[in-house]
JSON list of C-alpha atoms in Angstrom, two decimals:
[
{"chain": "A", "resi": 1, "resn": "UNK", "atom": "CA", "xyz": [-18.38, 1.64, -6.13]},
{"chain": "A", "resi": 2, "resn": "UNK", "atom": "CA", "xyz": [-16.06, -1.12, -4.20]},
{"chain": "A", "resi": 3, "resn": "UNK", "atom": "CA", "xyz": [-15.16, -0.13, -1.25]},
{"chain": "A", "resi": 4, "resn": "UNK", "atom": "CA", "xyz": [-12.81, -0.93, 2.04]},
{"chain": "A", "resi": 5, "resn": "UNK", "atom": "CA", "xyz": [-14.02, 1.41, 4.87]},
{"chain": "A", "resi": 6, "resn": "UNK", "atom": "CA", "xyz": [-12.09, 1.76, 8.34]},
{"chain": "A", "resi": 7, "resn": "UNK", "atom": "CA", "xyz": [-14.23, 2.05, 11.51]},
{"chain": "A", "resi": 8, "resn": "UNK", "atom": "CA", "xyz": [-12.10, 5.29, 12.74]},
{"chain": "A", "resi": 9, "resn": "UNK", "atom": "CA", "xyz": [-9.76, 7.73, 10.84]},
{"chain": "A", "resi": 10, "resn": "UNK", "atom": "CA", "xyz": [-8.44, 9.60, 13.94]},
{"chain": "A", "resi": 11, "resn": "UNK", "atom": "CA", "xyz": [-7.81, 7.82, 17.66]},
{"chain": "A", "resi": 12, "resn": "UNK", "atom": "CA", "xyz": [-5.82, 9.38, 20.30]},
{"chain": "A", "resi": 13, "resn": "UNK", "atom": "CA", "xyz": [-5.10, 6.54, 23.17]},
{"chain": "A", "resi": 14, "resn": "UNK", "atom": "CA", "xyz": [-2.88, 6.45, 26.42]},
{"chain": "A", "resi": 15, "resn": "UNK", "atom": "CA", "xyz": [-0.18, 4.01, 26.74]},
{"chain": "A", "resi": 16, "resn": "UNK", "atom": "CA", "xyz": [-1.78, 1.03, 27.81]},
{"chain": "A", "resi": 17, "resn": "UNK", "atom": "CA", "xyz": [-5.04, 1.06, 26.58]},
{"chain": "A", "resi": 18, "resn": "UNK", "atom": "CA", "xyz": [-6.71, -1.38, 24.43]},
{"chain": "A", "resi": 19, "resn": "UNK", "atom": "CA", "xyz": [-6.97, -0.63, 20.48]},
{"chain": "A", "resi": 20, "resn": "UNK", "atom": "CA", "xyz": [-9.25, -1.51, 18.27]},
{"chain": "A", "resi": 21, "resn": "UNK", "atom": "CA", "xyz": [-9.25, -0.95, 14.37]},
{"chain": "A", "resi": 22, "resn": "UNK", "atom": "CA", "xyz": [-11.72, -2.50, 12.37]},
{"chain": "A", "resi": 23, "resn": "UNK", "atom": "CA", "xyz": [-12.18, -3.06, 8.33]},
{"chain": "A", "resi": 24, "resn": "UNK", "atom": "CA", "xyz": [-15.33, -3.87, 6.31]},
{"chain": "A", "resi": 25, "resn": "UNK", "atom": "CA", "xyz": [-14.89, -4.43, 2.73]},
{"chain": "A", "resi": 26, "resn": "UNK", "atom": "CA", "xyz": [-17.83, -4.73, 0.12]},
{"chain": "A", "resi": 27, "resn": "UNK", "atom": "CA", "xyz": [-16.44, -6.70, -2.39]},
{"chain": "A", "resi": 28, "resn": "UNK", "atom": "CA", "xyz": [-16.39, -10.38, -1.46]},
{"chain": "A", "resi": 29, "resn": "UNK", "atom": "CA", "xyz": [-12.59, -10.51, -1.32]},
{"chain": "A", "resi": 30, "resn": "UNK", "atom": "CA", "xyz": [-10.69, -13.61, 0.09]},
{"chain": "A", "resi": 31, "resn": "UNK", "atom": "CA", "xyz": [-7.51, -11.55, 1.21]},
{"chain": "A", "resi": 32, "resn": "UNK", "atom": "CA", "xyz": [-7.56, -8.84, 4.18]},
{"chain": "A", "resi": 33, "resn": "UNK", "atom": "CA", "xyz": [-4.67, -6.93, 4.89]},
{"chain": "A", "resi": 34, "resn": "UNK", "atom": "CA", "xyz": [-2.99, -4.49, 7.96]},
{"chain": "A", "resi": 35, "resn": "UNK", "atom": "CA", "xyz": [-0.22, -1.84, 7.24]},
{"chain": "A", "resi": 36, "resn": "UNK", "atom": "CA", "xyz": [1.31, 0.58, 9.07]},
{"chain": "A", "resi": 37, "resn": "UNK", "atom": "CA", "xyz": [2.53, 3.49, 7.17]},
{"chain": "A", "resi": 38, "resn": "UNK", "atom": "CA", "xyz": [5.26, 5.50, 8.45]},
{"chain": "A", "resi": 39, "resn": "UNK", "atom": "CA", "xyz": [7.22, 8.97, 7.03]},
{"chain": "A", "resi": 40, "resn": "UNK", "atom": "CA", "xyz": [10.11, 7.58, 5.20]},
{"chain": "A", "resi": 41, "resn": "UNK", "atom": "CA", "xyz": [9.27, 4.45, 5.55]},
{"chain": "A", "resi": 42, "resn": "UNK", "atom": "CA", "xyz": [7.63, 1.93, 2.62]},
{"chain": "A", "resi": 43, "resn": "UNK", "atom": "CA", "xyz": [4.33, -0.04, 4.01]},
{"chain": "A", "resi": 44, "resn": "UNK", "atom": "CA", "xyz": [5.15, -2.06, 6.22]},
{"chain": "A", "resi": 45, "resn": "UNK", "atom": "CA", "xyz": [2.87, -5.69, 6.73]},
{"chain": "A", "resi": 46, "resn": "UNK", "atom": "CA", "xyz": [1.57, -6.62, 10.11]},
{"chain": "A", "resi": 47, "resn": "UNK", "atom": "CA", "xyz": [-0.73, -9.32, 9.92]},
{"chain": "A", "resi": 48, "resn": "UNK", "atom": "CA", "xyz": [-3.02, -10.67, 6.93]},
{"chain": "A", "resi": 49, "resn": "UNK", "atom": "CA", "xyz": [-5.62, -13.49, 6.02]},
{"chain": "A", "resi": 50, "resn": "UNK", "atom": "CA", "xyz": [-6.68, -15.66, 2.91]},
{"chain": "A", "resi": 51, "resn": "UNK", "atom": "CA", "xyz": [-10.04, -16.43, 4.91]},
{"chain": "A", "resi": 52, "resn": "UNK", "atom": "CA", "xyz": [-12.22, -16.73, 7.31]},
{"chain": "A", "resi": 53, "resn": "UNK", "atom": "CA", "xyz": [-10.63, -17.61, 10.40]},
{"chain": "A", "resi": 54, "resn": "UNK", "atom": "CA", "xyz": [-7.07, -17.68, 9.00]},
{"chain": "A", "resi": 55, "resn": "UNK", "atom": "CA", "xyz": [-4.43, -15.37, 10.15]},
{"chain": "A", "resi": 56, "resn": "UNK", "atom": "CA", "xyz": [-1.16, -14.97, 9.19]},
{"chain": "A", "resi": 57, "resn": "UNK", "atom": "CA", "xyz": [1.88, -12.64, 10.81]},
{"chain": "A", "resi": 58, "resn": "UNK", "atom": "CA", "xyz": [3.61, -10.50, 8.58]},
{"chain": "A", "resi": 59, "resn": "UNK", "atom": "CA", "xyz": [6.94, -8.48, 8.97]},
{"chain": "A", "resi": 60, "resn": "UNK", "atom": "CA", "xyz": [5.99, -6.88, 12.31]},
{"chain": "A", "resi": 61, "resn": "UNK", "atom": "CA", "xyz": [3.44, -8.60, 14.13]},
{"chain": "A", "resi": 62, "resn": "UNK", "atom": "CA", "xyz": [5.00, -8.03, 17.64]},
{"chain": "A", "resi": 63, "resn": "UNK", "atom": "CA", "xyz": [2.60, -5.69, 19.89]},
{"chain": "A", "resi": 64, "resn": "UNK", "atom": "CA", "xyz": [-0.87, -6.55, 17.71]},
{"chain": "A", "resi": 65, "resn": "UNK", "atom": "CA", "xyz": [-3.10, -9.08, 16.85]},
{"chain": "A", "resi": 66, "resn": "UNK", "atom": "CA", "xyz": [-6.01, -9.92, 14.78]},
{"chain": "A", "resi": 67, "resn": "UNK", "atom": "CA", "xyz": [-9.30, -11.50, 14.15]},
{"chain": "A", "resi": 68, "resn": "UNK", "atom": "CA", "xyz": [-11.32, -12.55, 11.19]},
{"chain": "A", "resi": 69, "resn": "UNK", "atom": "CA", "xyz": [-14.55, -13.76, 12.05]},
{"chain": "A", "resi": 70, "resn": "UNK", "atom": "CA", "xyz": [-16.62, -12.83, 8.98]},
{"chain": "A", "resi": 71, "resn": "UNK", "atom": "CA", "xyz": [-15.17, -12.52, 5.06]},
{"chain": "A", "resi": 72, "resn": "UNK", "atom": "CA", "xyz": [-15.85, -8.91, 4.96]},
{"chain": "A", "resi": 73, "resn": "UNK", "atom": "CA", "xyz": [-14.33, -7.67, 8.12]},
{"chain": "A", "resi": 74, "resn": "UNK", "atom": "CA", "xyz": [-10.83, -8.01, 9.63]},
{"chain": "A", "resi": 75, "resn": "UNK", "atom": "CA", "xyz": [-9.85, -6.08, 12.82]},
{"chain": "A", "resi": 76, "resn": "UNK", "atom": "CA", "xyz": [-6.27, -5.35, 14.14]},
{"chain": "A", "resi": 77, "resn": "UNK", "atom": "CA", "xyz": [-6.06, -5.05, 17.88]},
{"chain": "A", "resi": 78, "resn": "UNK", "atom": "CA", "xyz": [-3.66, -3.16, 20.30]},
{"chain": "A", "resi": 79, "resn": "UNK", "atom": "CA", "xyz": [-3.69, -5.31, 23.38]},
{"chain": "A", "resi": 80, "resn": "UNK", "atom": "CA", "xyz": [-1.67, -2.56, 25.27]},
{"chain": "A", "resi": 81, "resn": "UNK", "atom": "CA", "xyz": [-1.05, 0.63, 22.90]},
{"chain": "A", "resi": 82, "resn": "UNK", "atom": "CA", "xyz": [2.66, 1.89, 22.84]},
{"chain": "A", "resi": 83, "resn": "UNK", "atom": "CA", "xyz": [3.79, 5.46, 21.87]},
{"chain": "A", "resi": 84, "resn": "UNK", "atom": "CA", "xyz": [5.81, 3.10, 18.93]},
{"chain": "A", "resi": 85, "resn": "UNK", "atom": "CA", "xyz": [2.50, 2.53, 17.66]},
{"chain": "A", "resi": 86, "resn": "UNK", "atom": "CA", "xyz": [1.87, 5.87, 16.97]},
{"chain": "A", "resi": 87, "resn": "UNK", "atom": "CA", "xyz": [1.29, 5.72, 13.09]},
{"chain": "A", "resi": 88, "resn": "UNK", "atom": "CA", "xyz": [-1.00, 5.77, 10.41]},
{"chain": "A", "resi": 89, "resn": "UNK", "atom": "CA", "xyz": [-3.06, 1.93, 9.95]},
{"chain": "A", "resi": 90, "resn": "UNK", "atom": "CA", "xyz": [-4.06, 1.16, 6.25]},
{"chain": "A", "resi": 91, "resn": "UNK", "atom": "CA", "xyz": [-6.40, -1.61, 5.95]},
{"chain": "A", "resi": 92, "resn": "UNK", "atom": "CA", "xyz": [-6.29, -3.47, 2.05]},
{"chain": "A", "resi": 93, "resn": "UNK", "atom": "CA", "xyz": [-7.91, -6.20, 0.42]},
{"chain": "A", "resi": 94, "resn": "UNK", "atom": "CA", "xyz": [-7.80, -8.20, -2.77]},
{"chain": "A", "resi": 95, "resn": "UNK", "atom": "CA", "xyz": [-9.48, -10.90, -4.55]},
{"chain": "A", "resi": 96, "resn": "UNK", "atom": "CA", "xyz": [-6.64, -12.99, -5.33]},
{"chain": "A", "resi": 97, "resn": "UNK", "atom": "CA", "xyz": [-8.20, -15.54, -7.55]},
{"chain": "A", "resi": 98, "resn": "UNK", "atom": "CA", "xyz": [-5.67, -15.46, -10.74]},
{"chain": "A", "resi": 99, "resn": "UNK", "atom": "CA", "xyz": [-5.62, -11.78, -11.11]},
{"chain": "A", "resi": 100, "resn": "UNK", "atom": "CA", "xyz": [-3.00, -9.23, -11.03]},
{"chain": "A", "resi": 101, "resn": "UNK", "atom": "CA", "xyz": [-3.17, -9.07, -6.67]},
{"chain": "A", "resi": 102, "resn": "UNK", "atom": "CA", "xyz": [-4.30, -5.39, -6.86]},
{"chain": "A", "resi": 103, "resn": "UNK", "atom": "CA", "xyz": [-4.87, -4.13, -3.18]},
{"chain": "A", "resi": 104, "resn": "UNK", "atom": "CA", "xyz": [-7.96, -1.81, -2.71]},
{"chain": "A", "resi": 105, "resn": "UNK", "atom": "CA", "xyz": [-7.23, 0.34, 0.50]},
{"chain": "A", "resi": 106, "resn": "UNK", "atom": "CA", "xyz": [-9.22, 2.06, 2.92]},
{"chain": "A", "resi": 107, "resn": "UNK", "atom": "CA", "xyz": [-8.90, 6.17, 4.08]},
{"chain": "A", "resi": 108, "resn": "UNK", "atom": "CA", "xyz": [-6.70, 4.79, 6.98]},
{"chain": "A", "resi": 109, "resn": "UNK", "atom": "CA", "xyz": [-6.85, 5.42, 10.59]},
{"chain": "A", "resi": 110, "resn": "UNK", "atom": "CA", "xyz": [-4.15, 7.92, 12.04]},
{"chain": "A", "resi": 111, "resn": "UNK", "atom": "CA", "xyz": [-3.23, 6.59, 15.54]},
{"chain": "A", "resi": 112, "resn": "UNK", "atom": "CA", "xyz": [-1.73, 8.67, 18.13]},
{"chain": "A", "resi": 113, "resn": "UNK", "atom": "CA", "xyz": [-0.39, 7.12, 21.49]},
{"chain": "A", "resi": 114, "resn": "UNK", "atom": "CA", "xyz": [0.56, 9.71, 24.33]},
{"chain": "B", "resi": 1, "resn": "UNK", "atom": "CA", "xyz": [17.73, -8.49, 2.25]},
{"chain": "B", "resi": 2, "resn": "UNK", "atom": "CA", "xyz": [14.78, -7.04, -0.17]},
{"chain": "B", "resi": 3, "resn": "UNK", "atom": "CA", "xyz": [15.40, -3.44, -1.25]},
{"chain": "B", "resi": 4, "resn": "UNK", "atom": "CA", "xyz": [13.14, -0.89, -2.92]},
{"chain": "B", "resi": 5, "resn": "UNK", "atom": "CA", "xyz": [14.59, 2.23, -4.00]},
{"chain": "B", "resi": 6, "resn": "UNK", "atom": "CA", "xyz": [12.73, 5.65, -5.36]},
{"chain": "B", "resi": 7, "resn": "UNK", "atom": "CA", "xyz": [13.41, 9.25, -4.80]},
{"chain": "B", "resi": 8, "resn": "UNK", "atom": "CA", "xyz": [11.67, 10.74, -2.10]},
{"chain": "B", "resi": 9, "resn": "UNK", "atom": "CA", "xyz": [10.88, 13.71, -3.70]},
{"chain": "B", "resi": 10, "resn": "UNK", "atom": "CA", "xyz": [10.45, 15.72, -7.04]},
{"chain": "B", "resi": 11, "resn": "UNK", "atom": "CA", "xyz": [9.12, 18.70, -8.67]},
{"chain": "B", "resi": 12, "resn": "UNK", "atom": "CA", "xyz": [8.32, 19.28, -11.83]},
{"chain": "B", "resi": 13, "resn": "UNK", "atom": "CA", "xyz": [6.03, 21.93, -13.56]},
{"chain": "B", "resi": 14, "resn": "UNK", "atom": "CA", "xyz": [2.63, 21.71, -14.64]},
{"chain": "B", "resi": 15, "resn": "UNK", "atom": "CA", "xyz": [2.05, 20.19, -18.61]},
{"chain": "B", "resi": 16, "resn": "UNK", "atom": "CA", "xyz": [5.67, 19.17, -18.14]},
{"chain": "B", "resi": 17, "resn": "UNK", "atom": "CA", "xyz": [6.89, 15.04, -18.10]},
{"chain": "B", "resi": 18, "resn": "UNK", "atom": "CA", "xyz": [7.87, 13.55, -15.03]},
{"chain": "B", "resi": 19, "resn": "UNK", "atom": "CA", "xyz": [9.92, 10.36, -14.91]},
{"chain": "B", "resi": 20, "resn": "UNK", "atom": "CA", "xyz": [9.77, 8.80, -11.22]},
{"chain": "B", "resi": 21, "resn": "UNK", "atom": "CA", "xyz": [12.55, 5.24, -11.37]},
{"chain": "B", "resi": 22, "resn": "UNK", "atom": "CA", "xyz": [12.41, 2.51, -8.88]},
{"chain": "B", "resi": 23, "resn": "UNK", "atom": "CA", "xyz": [15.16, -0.06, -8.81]},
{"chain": "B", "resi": 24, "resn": "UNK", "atom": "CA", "xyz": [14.76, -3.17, -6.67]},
{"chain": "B", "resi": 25, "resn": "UNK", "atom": "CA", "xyz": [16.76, -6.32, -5.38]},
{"chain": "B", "resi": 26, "resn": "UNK", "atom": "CA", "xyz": [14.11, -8.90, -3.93]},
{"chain": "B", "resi": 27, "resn": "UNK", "atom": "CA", "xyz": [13.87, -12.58, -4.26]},
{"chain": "B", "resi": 28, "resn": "UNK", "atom": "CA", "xyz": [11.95, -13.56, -7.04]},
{"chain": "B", "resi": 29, "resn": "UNK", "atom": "CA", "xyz": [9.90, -11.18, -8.84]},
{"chain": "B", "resi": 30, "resn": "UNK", "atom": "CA", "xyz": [5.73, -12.20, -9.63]},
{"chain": "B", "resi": 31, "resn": "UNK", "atom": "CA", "xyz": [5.50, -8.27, -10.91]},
{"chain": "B", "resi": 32, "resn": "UNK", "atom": "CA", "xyz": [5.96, -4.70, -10.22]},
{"chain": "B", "resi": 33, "resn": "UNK", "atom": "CA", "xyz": [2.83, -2.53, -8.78]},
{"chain": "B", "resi": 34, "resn": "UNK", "atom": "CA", "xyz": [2.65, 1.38, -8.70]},
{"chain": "B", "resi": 35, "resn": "UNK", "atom": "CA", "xyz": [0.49, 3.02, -6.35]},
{"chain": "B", "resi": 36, "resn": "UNK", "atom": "CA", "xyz": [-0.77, 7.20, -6.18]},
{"chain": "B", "resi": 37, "resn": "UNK", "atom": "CA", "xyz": [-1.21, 7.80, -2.84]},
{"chain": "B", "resi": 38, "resn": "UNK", "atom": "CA", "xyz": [-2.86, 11.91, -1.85]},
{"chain": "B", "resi": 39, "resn": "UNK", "atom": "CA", "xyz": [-2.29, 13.00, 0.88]},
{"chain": "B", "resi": 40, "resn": "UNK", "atom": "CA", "xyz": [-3.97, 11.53, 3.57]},
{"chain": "B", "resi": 41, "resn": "UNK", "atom": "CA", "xyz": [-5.99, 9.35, 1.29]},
{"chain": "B", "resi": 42, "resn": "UNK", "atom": "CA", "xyz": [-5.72, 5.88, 0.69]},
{"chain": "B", "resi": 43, "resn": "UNK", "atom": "CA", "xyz": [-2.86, 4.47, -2.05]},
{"chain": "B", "resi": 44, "resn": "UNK", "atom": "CA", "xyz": [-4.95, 3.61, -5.50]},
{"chain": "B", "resi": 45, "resn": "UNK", "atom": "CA", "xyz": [-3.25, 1.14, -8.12]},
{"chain": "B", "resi": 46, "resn": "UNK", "atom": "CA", "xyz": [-2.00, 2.94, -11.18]},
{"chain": "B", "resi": 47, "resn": "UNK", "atom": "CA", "xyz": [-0.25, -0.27, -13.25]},
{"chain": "B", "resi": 48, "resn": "UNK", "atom": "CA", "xyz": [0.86, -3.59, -12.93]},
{"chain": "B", "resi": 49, "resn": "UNK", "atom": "CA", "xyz": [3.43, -4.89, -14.91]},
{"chain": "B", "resi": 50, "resn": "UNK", "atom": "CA", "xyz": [5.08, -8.25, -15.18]},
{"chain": "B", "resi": 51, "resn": "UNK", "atom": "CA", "xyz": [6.90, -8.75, -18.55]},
{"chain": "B", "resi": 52, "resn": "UNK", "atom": "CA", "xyz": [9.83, -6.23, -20.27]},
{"chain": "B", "resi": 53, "resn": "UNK", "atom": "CA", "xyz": [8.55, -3.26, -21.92]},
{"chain": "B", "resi": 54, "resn": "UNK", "atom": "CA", "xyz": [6.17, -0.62, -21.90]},
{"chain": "B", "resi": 55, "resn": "UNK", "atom": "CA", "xyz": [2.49, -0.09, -20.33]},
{"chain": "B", "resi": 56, "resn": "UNK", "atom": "CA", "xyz": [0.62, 2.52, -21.60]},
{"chain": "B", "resi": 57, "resn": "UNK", "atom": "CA", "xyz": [-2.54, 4.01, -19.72]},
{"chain": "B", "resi": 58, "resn": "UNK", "atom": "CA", "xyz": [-3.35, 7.40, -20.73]},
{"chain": "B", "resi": 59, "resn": "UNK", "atom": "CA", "xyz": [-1.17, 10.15, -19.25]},
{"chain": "B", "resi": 60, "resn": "UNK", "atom": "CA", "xyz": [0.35, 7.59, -17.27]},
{"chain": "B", "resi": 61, "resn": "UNK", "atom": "CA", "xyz": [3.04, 4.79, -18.67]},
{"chain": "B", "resi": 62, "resn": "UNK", "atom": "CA", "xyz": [4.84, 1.98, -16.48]},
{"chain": "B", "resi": 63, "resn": "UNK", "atom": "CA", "xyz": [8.27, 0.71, -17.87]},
{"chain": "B", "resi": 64, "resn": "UNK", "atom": "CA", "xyz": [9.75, -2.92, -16.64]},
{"chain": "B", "resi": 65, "resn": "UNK", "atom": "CA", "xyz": [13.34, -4.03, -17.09]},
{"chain": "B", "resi": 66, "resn": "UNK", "atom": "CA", "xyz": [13.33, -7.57, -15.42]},
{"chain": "B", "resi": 67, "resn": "UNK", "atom": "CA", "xyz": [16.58, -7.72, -16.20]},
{"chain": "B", "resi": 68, "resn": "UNK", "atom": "CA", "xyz": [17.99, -4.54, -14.98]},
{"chain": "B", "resi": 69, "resn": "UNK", "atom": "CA", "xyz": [15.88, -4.55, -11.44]},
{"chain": "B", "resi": 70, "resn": "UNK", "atom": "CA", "xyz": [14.26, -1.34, -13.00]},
{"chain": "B", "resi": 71, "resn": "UNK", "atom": "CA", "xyz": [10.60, 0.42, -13.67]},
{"chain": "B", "resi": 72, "resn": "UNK", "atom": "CA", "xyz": [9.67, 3.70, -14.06]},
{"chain": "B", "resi": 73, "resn": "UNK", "atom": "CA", "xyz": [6.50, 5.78, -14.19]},
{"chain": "B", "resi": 74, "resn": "UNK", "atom": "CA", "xyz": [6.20, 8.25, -16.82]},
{"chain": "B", "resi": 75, "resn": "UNK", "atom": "CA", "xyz": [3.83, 11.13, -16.21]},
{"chain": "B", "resi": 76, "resn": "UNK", "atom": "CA", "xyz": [2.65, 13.56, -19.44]},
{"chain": "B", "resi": 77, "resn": "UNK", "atom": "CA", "xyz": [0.93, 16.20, -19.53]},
{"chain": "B", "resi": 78, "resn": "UNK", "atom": "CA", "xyz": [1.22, 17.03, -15.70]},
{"chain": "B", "resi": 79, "resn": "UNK", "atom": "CA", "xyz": [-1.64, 18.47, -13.92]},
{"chain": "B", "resi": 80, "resn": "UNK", "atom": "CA", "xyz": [-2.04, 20.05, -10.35]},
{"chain": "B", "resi": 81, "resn": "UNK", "atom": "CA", "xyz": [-3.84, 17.09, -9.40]},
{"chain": "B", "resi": 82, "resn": "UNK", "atom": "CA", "xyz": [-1.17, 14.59, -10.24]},
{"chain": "B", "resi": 83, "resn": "UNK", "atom": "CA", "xyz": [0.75, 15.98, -7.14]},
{"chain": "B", "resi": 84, "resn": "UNK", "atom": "CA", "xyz": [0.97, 12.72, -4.62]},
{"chain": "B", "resi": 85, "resn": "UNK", "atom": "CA", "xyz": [3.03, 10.56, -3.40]},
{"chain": "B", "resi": 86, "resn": "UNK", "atom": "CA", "xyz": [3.67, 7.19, -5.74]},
{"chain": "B", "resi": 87, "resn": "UNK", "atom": "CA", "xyz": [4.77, 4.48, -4.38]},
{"chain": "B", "resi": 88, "resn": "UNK", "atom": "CA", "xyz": [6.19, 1.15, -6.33]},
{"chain": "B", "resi": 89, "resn": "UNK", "atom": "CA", "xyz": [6.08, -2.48, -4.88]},
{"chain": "B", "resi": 90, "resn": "UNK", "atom": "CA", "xyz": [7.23, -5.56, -5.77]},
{"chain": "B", "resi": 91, "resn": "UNK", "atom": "CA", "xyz": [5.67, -9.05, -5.35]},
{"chain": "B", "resi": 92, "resn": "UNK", "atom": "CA", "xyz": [8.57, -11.47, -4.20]},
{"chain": "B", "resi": 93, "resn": "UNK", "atom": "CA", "xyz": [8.74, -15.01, -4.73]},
{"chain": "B", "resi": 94, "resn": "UNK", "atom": "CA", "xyz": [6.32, -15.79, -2.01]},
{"chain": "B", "resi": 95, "resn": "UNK", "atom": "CA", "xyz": [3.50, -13.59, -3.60]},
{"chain": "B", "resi": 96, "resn": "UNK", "atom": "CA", "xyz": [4.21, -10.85, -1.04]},
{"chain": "B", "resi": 97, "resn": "UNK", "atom": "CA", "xyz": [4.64, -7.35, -1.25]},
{"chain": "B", "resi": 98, "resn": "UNK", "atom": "CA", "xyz": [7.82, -4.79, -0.90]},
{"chain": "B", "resi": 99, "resn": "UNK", "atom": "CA", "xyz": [6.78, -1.03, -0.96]},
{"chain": "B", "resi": 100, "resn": "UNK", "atom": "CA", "xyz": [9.25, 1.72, -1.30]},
{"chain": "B", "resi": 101, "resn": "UNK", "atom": "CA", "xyz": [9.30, 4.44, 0.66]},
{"chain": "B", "resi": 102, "resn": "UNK", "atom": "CA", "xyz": [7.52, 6.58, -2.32]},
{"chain": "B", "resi": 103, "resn": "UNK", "atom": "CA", "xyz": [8.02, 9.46, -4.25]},
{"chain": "B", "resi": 104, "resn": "UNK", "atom": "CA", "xyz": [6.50, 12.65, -3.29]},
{"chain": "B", "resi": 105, "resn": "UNK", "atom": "CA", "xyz": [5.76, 14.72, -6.68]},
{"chain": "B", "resi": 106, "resn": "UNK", "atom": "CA", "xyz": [5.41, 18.47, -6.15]},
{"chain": "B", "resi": 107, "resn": "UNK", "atom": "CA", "xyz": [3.61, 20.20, -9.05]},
{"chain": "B", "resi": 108, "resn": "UNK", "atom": "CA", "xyz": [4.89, 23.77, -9.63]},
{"chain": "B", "resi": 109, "resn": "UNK", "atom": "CA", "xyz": [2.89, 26.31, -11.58]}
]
């Protein structure tokens, strides 16, 4: 069964503290993804990556940042956690190679930042 | 600017049909995705569709009018489970994504 699995579901943090959200996926995909999913709101793309290494910013990048050192895992990162970050984090991935771009998503991680 | 409309909300009743539209204005189109989403669960892909006309998968059927800046997702049969949230996106000229806000389906007895 493929799978994309997020480190935490639930994190409460103070504003100001250091975030980390980390993503593993299982099935040897090239693209990594970071939402944020808010009520009313469609998804909404913060950063993504075609490989290794590679990092691109997507429509609101301002406040977090990312890191891809391995193929299966991409991490988003808080440097200093605002209560506008409050929201919940979907990590996605796809393969990319010719197909129809189908995301697979993880459970999500519900932020909270007091 | 890139739009993505959908109701946010509808009920319908259970073995009834459901009809859930999404109209969009983006630049370039490279196809249409739906999406169920549960609540809080992660969005699965329901259909993909890229040329005019009519997908059918099971209960579930995805309409495409390139033309028009329309889909739709029909629902049959309905069943408590099918209440979620569905959520259409387009893929843009540059291969990237724009979600609507979704569609919350209620399920009524």
């Amino acid at each position: 069964d493929v799978k994309v699995t997020q480190s935490s579901r639930y994190l409460v943090k103070r504003t100001g503290e250091k975030v980390f959200l980390e993503c593993v996926q299982d099935m040897d995909h090239e693209n990594m993804f970071w939402y944020r999913q808010d009520p009313g709101l469609g998804l909404r793309l913060i950063y993504f990556s075609y490989d290794v290494k590679m990092k691109e910013k997507g429509d609101i990048p301002e406040g977090y940042s990312v890191s891809r050192e391995k193929k299966e895992r991409f991490s988003l990162i808080l440097e200093s956690a605002s209560t506008n970050q409050t929201s919940m984090y979907l990590c996605a991935s796809s393969s990319g190679q010719g197909d129809t771009g189908e995301l697979f998503f993880g459970e999500g991680s519900r932020l909270t930042v007091l | 600017g890139q739009n993505i409309d959908q109701p946010t909300e509808m009920t319908a009743t259970e073995g009834a049909i459901v009809q859930i539209n999404c109209t969009y204005q983006t630049s370039g189109f490279n196809g249409l995705f739906w999406y169920q989403q549960h609540a809080g669960e992660a969005p699965t892909f329901l259909s993909y569709n890229v040329l005019d006309g009519l997908e059918e998968k099971g209960r579930f059927s995805s309409f495409l009018s390139r033309s028009k800046g329309y889909s739709y997702l029909l629902l049959k049969e309905l069943q408590m489970k099918d209440s979620a949230s569905y959520l259409c996106a387009v893929m843009d000229s540059n291969y990237q994504l724009i979600w609507g806000a979704g569609t919350k389906l209620i399920i009524k007895p």
